[in-house]
mmCIF file of C-alpha atoms in Angstrom:
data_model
loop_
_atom_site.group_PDB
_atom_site.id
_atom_site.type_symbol
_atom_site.label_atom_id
_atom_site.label_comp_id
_atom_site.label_asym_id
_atom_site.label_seq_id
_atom_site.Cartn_x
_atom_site.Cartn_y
_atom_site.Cartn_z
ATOM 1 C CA UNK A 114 -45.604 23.203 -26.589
ATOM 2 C CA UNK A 115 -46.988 20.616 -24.344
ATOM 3 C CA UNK A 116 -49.232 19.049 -27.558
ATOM 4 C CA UNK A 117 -45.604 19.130 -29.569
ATOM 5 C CA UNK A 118 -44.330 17.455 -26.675
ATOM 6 C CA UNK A 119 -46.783 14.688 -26.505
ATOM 7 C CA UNK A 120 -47.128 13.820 -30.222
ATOM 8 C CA UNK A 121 -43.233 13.688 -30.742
ATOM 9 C CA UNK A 122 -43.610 11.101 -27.963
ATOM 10 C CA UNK A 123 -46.268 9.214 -29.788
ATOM 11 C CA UNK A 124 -44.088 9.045 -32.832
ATOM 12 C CA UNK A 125 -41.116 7.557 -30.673
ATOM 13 C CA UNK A 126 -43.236 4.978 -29.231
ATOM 14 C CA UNK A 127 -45.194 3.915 -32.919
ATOM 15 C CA UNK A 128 -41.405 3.246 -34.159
ATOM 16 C CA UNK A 129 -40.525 1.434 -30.854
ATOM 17 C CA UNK A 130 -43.439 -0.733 -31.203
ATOM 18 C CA UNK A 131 -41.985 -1.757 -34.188
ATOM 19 C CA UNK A 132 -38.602 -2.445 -33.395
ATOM 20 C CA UNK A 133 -39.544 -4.466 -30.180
ATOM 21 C CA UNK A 134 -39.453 -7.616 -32.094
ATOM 22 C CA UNK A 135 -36.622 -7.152 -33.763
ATOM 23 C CA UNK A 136 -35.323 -6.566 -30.523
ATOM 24 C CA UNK A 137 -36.643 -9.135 -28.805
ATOM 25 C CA UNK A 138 -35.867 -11.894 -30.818
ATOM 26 C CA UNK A 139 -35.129 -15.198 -29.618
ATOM 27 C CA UNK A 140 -31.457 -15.889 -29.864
ATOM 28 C CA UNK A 141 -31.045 -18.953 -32.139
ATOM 29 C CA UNK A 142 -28.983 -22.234 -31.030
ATOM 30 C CA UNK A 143 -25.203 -21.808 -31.753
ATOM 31 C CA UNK A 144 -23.273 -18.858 -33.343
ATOM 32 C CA UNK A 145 -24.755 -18.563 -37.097
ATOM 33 C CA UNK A 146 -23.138 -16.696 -39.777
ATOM 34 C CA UNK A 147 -24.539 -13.111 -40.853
ATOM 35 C CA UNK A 148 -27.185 -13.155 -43.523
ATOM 36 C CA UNK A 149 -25.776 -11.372 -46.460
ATOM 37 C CA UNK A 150 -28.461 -9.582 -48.229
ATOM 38 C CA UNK A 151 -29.695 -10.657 -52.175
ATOM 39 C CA UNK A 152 -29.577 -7.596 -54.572
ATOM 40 C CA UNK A 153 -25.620 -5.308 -54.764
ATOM 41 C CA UNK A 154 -26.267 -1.674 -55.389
ATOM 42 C CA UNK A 155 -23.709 0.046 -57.752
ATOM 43 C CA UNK A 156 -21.329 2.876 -56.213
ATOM 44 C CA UNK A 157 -19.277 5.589 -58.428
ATOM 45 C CA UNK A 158 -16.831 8.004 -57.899
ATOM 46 C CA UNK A 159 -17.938 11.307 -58.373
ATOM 47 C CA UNK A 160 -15.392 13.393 -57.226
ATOM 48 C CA UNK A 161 -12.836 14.643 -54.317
ATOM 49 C CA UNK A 162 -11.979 17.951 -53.000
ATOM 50 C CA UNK A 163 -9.074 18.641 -50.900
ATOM 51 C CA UNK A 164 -9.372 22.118 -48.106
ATOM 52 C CA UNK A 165 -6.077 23.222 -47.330
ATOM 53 C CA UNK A 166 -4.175 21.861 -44.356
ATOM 54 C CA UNK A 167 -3.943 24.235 -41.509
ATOM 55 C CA UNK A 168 -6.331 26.470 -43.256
ATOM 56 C CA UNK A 169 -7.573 28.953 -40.549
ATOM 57 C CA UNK A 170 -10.984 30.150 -40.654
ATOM 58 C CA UNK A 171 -12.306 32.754 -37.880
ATOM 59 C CA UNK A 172 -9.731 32.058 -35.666
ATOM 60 C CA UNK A 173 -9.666 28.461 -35.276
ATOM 61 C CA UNK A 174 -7.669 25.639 -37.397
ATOM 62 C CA UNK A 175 -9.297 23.616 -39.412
ATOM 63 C CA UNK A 176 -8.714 20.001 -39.673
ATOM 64 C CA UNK A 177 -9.515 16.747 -37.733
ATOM 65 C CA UNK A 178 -13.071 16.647 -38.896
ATOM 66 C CA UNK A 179 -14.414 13.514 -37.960
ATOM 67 C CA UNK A 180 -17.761 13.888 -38.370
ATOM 68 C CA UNK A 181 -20.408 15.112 -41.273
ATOM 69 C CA UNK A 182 -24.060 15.312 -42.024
ATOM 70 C CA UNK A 183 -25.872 17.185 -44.364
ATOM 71 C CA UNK A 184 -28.583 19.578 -43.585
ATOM 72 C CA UNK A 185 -31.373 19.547 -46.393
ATOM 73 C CA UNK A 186 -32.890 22.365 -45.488
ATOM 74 C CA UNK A 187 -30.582 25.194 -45.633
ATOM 75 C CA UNK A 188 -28.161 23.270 -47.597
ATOM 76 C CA UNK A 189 -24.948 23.292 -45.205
ATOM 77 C CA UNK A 190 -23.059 20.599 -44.049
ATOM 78 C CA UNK A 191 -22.190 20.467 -40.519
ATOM 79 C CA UNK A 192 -18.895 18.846 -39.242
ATOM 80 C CA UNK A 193 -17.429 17.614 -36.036
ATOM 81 C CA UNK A 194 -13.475 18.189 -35.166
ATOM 82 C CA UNK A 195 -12.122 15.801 -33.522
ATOM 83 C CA UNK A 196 -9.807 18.458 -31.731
ATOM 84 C CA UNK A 197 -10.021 17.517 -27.980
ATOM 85 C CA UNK A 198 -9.586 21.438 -27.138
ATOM 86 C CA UNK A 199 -6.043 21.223 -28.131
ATOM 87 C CA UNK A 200 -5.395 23.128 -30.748
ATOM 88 C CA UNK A 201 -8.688 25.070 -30.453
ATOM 89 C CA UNK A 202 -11.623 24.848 -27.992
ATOM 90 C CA UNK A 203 -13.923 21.606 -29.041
ATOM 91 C CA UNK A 204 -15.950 23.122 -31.849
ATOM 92 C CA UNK A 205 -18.238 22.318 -34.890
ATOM 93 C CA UNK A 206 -18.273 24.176 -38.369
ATOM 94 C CA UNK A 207 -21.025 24.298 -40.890
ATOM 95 C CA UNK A 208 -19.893 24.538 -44.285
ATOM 96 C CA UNK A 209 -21.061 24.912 -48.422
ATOM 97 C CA UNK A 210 -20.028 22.957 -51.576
ATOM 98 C CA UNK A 211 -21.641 21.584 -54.222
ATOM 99 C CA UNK A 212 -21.910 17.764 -55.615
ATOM 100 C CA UNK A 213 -22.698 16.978 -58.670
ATOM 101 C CA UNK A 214 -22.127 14.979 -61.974
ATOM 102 C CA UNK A 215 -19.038 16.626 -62.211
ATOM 103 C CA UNK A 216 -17.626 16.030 -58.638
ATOM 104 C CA UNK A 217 -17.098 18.194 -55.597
ATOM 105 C CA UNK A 218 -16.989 21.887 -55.797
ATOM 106 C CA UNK A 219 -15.075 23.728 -53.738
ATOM 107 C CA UNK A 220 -15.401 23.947 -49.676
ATOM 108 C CA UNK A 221 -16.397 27.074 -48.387
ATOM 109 C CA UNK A 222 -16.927 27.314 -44.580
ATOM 110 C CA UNK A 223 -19.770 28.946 -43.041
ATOM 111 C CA UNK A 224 -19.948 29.308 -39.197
ATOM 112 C CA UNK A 225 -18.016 27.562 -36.402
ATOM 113 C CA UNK A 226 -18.864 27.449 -33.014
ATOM 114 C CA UNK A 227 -17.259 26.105 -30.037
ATOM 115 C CA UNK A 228 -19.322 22.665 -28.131
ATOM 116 C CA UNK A 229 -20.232 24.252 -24.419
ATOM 117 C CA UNK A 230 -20.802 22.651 -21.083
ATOM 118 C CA UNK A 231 -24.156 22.698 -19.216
ATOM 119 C CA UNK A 232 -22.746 26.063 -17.483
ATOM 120 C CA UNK A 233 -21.721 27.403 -20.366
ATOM 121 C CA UNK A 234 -18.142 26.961 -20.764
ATOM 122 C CA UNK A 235 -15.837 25.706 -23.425
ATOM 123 C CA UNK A 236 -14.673 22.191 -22.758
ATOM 124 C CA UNK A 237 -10.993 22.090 -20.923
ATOM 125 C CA UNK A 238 -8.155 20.635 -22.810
ATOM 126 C CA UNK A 239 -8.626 16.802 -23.013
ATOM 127 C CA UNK A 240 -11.951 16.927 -21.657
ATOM 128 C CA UNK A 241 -13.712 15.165 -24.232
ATOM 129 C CA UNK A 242 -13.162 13.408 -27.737
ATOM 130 C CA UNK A 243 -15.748 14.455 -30.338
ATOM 131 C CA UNK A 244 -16.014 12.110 -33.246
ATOM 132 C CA UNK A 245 -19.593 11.860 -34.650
ATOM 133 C CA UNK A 246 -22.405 15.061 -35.771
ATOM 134 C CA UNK A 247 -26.024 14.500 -36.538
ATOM 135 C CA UNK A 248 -28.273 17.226 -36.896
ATOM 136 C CA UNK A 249 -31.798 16.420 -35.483
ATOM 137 C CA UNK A 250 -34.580 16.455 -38.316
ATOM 138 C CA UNK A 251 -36.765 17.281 -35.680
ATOM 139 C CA UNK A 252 -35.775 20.367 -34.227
ATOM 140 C CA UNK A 253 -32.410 21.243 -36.030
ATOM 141 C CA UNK A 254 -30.477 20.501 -32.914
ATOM 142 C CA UNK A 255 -26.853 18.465 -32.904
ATOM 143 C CA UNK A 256 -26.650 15.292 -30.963
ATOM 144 C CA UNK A 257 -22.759 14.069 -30.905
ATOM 145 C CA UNK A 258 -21.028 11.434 -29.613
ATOM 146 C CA UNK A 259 -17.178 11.915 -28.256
ATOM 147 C CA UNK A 260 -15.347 8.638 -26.690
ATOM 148 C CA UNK A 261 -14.214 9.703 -23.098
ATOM 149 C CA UNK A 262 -11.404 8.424 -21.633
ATOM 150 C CA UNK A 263 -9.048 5.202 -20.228
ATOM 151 C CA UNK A 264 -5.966 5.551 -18.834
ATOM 152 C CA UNK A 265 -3.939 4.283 -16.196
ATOM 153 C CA UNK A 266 -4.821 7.030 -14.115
ATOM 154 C CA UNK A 267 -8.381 8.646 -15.485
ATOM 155 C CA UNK A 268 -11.379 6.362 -16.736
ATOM 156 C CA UNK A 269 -14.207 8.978 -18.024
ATOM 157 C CA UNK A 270 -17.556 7.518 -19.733
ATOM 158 C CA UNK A 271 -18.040 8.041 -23.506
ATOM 159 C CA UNK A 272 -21.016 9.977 -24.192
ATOM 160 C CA UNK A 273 -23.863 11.525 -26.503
ATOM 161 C CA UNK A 274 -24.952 15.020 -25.987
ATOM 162 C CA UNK A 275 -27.127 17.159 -27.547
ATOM 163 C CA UNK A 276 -25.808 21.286 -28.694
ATOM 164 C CA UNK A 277 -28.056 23.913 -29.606
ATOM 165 C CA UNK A 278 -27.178 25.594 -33.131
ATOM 166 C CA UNK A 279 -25.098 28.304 -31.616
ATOM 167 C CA UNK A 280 -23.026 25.284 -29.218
ATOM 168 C CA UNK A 281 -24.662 25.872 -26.295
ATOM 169 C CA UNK A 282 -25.720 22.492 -24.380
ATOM 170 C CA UNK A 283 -28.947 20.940 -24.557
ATOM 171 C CA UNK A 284 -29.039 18.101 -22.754
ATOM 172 C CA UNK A 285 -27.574 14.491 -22.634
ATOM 173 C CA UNK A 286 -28.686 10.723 -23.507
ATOM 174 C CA UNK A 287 -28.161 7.768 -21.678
ATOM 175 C CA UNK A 288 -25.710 5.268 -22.323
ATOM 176 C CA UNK A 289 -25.494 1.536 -21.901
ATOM 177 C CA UNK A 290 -23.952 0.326 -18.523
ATOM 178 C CA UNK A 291 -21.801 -1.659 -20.460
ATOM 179 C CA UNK A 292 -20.523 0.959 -22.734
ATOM 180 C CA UNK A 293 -19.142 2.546 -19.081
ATOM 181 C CA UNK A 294 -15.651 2.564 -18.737
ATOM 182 C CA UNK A 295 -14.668 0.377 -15.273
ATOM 183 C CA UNK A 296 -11.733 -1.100 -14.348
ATOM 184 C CA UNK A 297 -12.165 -4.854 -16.150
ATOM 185 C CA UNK A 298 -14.883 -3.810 -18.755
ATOM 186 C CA UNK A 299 -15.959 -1.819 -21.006
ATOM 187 C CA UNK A 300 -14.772 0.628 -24.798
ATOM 188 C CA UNK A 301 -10.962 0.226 -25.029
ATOM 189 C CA UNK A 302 -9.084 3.241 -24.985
ATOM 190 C CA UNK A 303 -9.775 5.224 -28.510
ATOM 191 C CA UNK A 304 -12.280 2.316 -29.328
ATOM 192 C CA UNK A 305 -14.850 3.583 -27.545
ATOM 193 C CA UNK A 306 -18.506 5.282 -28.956
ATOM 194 C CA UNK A 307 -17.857 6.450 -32.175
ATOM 195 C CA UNK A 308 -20.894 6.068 -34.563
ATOM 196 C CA UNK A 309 -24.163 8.303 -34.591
ATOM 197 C CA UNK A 310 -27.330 8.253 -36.964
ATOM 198 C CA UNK A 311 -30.954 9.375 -36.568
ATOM 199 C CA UNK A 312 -33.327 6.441 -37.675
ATOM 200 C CA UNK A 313 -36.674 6.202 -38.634
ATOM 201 C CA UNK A 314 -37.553 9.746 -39.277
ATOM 202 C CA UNK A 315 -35.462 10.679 -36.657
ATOM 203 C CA UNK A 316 -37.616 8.806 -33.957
ATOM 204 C CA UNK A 317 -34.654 6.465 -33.221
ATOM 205 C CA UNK A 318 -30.883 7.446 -32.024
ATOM 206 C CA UNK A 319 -28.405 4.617 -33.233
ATOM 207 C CA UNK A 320 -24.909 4.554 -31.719
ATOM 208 C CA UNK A 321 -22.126 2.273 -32.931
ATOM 209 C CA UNK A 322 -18.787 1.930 -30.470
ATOM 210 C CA UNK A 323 -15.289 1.465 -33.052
ATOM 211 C CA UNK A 324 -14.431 -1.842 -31.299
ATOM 212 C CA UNK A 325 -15.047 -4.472 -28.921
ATOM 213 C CA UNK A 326 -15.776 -3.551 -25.357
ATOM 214 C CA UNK A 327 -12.929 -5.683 -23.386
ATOM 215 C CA UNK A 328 -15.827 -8.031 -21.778
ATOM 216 C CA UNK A 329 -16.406 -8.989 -25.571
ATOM 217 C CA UNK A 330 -12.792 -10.330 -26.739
ATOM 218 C CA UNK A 331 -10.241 -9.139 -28.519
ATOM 219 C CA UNK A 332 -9.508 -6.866 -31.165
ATOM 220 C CA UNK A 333 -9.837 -7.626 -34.540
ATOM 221 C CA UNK A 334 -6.392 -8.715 -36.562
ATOM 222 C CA UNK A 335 -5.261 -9.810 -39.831
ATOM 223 C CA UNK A 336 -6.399 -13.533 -38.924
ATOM 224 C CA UNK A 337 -10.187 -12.576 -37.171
ATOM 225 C CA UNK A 338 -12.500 -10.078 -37.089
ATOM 226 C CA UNK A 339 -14.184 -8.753 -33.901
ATOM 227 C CA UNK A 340 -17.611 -7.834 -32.486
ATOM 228 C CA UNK A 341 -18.601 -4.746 -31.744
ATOM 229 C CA UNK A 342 -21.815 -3.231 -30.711
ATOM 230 C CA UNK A 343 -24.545 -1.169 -32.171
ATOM 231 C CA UNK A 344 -27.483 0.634 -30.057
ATOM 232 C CA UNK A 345 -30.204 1.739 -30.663
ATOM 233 C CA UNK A 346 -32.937 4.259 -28.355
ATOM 234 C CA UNK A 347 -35.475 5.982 -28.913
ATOM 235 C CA UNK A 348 -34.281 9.586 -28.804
ATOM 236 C CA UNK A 349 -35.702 10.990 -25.838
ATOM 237 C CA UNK A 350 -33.166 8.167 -24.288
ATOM 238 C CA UNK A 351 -35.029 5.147 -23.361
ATOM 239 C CA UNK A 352 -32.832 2.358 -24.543
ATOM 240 C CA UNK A 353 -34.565 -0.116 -26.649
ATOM 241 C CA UNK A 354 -31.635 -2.569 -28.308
ATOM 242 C CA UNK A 355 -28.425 -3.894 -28.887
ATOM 243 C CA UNK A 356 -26.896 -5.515 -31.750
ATOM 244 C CA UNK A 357 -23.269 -7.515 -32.404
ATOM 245 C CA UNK A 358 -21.715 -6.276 -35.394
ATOM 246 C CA UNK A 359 -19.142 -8.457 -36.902
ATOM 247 C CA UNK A 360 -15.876 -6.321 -38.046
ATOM 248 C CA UNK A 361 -13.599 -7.214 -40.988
ATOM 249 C CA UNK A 362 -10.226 -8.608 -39.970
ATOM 250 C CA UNK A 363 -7.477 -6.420 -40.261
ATOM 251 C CA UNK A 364 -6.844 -6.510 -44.490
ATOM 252 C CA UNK A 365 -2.741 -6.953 -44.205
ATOM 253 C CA UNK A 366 -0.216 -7.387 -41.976
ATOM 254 C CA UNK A 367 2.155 -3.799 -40.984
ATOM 255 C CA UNK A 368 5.987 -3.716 -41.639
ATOM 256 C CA UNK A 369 8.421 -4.179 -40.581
ATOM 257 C CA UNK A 370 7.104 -4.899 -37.452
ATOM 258 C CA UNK A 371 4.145 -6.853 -37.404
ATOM 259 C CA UNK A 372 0.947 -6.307 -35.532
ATOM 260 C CA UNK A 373 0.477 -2.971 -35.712
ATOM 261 C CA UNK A 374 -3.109 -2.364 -37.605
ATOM 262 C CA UNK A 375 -6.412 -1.715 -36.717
ATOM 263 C CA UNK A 376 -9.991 -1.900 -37.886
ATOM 264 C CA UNK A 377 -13.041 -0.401 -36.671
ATOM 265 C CA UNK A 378 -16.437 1.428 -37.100
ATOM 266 C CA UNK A 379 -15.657 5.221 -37.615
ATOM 267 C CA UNK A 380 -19.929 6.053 -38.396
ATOM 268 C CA UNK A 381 -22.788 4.556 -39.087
ATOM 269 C CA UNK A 382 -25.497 5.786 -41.270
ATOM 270 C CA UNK A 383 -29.170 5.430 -41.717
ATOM 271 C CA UNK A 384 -29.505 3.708 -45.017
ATOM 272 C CA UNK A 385 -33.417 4.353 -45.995
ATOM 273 C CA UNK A 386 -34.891 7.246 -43.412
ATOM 274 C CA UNK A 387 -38.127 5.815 -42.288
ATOM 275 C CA UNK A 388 -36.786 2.220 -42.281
ATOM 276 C CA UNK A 389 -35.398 1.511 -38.189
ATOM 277 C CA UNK A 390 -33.747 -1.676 -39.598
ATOM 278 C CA UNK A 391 -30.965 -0.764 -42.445
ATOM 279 C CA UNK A 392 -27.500 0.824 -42.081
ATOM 280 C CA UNK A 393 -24.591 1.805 -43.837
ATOM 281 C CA UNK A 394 -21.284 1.414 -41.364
ATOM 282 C CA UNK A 395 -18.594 2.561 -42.007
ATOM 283 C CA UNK A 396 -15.479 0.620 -41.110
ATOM 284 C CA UNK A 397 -11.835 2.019 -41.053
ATOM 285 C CA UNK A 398 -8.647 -0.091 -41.185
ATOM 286 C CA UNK A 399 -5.138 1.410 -41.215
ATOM 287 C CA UNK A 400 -2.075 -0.492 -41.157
ATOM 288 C CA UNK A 401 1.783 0.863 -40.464
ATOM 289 C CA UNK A 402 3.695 0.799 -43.923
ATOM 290 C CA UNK A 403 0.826 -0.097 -45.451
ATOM 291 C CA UNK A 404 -1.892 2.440 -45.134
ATOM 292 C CA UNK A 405 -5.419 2.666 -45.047
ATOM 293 C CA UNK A 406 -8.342 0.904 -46.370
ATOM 294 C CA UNK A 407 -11.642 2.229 -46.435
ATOM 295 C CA UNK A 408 -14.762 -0.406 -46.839
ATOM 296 C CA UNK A 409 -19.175 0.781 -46.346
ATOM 297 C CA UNK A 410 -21.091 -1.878 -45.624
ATOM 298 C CA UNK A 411 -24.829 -2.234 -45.640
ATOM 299 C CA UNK A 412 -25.917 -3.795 -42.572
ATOM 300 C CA UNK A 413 -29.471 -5.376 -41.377
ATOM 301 C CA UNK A 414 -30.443 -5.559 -37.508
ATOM 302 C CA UNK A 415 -34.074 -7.317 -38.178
ATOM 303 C CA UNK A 416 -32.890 -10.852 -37.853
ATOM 304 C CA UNK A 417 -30.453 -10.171 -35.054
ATOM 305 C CA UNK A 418 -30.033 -10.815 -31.174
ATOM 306 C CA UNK A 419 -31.005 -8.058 -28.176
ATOM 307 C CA UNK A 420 -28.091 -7.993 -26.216
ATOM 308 C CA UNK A 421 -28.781 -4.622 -24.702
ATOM 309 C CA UNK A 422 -26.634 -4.980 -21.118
ATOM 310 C CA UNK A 423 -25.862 -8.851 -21.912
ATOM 311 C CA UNK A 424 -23.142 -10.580 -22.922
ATOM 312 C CA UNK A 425 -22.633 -11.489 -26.706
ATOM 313 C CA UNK A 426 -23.002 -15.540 -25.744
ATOM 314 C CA UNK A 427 -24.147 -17.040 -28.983
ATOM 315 C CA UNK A 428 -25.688 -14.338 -30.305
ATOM 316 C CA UNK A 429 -26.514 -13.825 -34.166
ATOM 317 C CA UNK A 430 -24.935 -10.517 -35.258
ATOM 318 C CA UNK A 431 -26.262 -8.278 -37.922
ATOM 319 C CA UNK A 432 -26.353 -9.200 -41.289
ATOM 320 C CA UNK A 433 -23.752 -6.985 -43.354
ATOM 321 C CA UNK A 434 -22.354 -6.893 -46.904
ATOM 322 C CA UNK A 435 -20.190 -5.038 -48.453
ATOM 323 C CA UNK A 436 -21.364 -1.618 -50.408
ATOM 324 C CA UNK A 437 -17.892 -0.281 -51.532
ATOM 325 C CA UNK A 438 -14.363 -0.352 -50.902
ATOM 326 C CA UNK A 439 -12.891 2.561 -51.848
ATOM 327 C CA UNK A 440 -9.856 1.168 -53.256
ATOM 328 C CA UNK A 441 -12.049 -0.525 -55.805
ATOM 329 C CA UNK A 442 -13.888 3.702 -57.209
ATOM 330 C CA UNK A 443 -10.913 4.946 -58.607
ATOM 331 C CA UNK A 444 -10.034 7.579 -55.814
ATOM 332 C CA UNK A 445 -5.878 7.731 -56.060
ATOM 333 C CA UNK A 446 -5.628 8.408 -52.427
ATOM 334 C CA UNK A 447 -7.650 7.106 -49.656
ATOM 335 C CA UNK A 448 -6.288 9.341 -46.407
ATOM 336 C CA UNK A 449 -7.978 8.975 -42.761
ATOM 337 C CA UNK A 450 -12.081 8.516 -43.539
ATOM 338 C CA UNK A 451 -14.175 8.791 -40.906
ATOM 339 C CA UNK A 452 -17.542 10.491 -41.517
ATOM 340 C CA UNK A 453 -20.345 10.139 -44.011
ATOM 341 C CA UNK A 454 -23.454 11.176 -44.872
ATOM 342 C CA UNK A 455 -25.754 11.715 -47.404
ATOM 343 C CA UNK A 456 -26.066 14.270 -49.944
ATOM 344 C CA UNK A 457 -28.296 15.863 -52.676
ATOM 345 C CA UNK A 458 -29.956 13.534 -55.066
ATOM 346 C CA UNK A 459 -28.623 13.518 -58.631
ATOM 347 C CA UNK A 460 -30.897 14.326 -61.720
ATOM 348 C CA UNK A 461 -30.300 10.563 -62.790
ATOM 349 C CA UNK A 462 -31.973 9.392 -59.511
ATOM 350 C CA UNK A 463 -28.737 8.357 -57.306
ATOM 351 C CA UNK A 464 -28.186 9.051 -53.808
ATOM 352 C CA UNK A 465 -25.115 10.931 -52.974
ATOM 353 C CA UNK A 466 -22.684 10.013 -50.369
ATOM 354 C CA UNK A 467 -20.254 12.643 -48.787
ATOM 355 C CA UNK A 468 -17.542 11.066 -46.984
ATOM 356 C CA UNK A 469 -15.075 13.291 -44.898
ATOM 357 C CA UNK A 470 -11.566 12.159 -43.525
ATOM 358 C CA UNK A 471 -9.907 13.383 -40.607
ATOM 359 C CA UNK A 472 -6.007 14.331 -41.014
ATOM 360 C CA UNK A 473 -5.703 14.624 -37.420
ATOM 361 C CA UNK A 474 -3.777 17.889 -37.417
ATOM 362 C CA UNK A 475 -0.955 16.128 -39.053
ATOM 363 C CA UNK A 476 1.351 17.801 -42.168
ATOM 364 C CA UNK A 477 1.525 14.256 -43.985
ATOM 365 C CA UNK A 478 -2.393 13.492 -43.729
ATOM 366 C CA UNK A 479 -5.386 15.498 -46.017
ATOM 367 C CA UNK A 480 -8.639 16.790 -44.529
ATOM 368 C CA UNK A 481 -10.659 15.726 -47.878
ATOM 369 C CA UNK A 482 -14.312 15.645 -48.680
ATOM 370 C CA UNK A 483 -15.326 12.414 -51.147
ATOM 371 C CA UNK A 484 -18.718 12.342 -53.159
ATOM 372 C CA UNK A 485 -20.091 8.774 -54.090
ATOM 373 C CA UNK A 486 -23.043 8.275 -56.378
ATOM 374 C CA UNK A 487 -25.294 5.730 -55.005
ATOM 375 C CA UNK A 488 -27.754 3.796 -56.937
#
């Protein structure tokens, strides 16, 4: 155990060595526009599949599933509700269907188990706020991110913990101090750490927060975008970087009354799995009496600023551009997406990418699953 120990440490600090001067560029004079990258992949509908709403599987309702990743190695998907021990005690699910050429077969859930404390409890009823599942390609674990809490009265840190296959709790990363919630600074409320991916062979843990923290200005609406922030550590904790990732403005204005839409980073995604530098990020936008819009874009940390615990000053953000809108694949309704991952390969060579969208336990909202083909 101890020689497991010490080369998984090893591999952690070979990938940090090469991050390190990504992150500690020198920030450039001025506030630079992201470089977009050169070549446009093409993206393709393969397919949807819609699970019934309020569809009850051993004992618990299904439905605000936030959060997906795929599991290569026994095939399952495992996904994240978004339940805050409301309906049902905080839990996970791991689940089967196929993807291929001819879409998405059906859903057929495997396992659920409820997310425990470190004495062994479920969580309490608004406890927590799950949103993002990755399973560890190391040991098979789940580290997952939920968004805490700020209110008038309670102001609870976001964090990322880490669940043993059966739920039990495994331990706990840090966070950025500036990613705590306190009085003047910090996540919003419901903007808070959102995004989770595994990086460079799973030597890296990169976290993405859904919008500005309040030190970094203001949200993003249909006449600006925002920053937010992405982290990256090495997964044993150590934090190594922070990036500022420019958002999308809001894509239309909500009626009748105006004002009322948001945009954000729901997940983030290794692109390439040995590569510490790529992303795909996922960024969600819904407007009242409008709806929802639903853009990936590939984004590129190597040429920006360290800003780990530092204010965004004139940093240069990550480099983004856009990998699909899915308003432009043919889907005839884009609901509440919020998790992605990807899938098998196809026979023709294409990556597949499994989105999942969260219908928040509501009758007029879809818990779908979406397969992309990639190439």
């Amino acid at each position: 155990m101890a020689r497991r120990r010490q080369t998984l440490f090893a591999a952690t600090l070979a990938v940090a060595c090469v991050i390190a001067p990504v992150a500690n560029a020198a920030p450039p004079r001025g506030a630079p526009e992201p470089v977009v990258f050169d070549a446009a992949a093409s993206v393709r509908l393969l397919g949807a599949q819609v699970v019934p709403h309020n569809l009850d599987f051993d004992g618990t309702t299904v439905g605000g599933l936030s959060g997906i990743d795929f599991q290569p190695r026994t095939g399952e998907y495992v996904l994240i509700s978004d339940d805050r021990s409301e309906q049902n005690p905080a839990r996970f699910y791991t689940a089967r269907f196929g993807v291929d050429e001819t879409g998405v077969g059906p859903v057929t859930f495997t396992g659920t188990h409820p997310l425990r404390t470190p004495d062994g409890a479920v969580y309490a009823p608004k406890s927590l706020d799950p949103e993002e599942i990755r399973a560890d390609p190391w040991t098979g674990d789940y580290f997952w991110s939920q968004e805490g809490e700020r209110t008038e009265t309670v102001r609870a840190d976001p964090s990322v913990q880490i669940a043993r296959s059966d739920g039990s709790f495994a331990g706990r990363l840090p966070i950025p101090n500036n990613e705590r919630m306190q009085p003047a600074a910090g996540p919003r409320q419901n903007l808070a750490l959102e995004g989770a991916t595994f990086a460079a062979g799973g030597a890296l843990f990169v976290t993405s927060v859904e919008g500005p923290l309040l030190q970094d200005g203001p949200v993003a609406t249909t006449a600006s975008g925002a920053l937010s922030r992405i982290t990256v550590q090495a997964r044993f904790g150590p934090l190594l970087a922070q990036y500022a990732y420019p958002q999308e403005p809001v894509f239309a204005e909500s009626r009748p009354e105006p004002g009322l839409g948001i945009n954000g980073v729901a997940s983030i995604l290794a692109a390439d799995p040995i590569d510490p530098t790529k992303f795909l990020v996922l960024e969600r936008s819904f407007v009242f009496g409008v709806g929802n819009k639903i853009r990936i874009y590939e984004a590129d940390i190597s040429a920006a600023t360290n800003i780990l615990d530092a204010p965004l000053g004139d940093a240069r953000p990550v480099a983004k551009r856009l990998l699909v809108d899915l308003a432009d694949v043919g889907l005839p309704d884009i609901d509440n997406v919020e998790g992605m991952t990807w899938g098998p390969r196809l026979p023709s060579g294409e990556r597949t990418l499994v989105l999942v969208s969260d219908n928040n336990f509501a009758d007029q909202q879809r818990t779908q699953f979406i397969a992309l083909a990639v190439r």
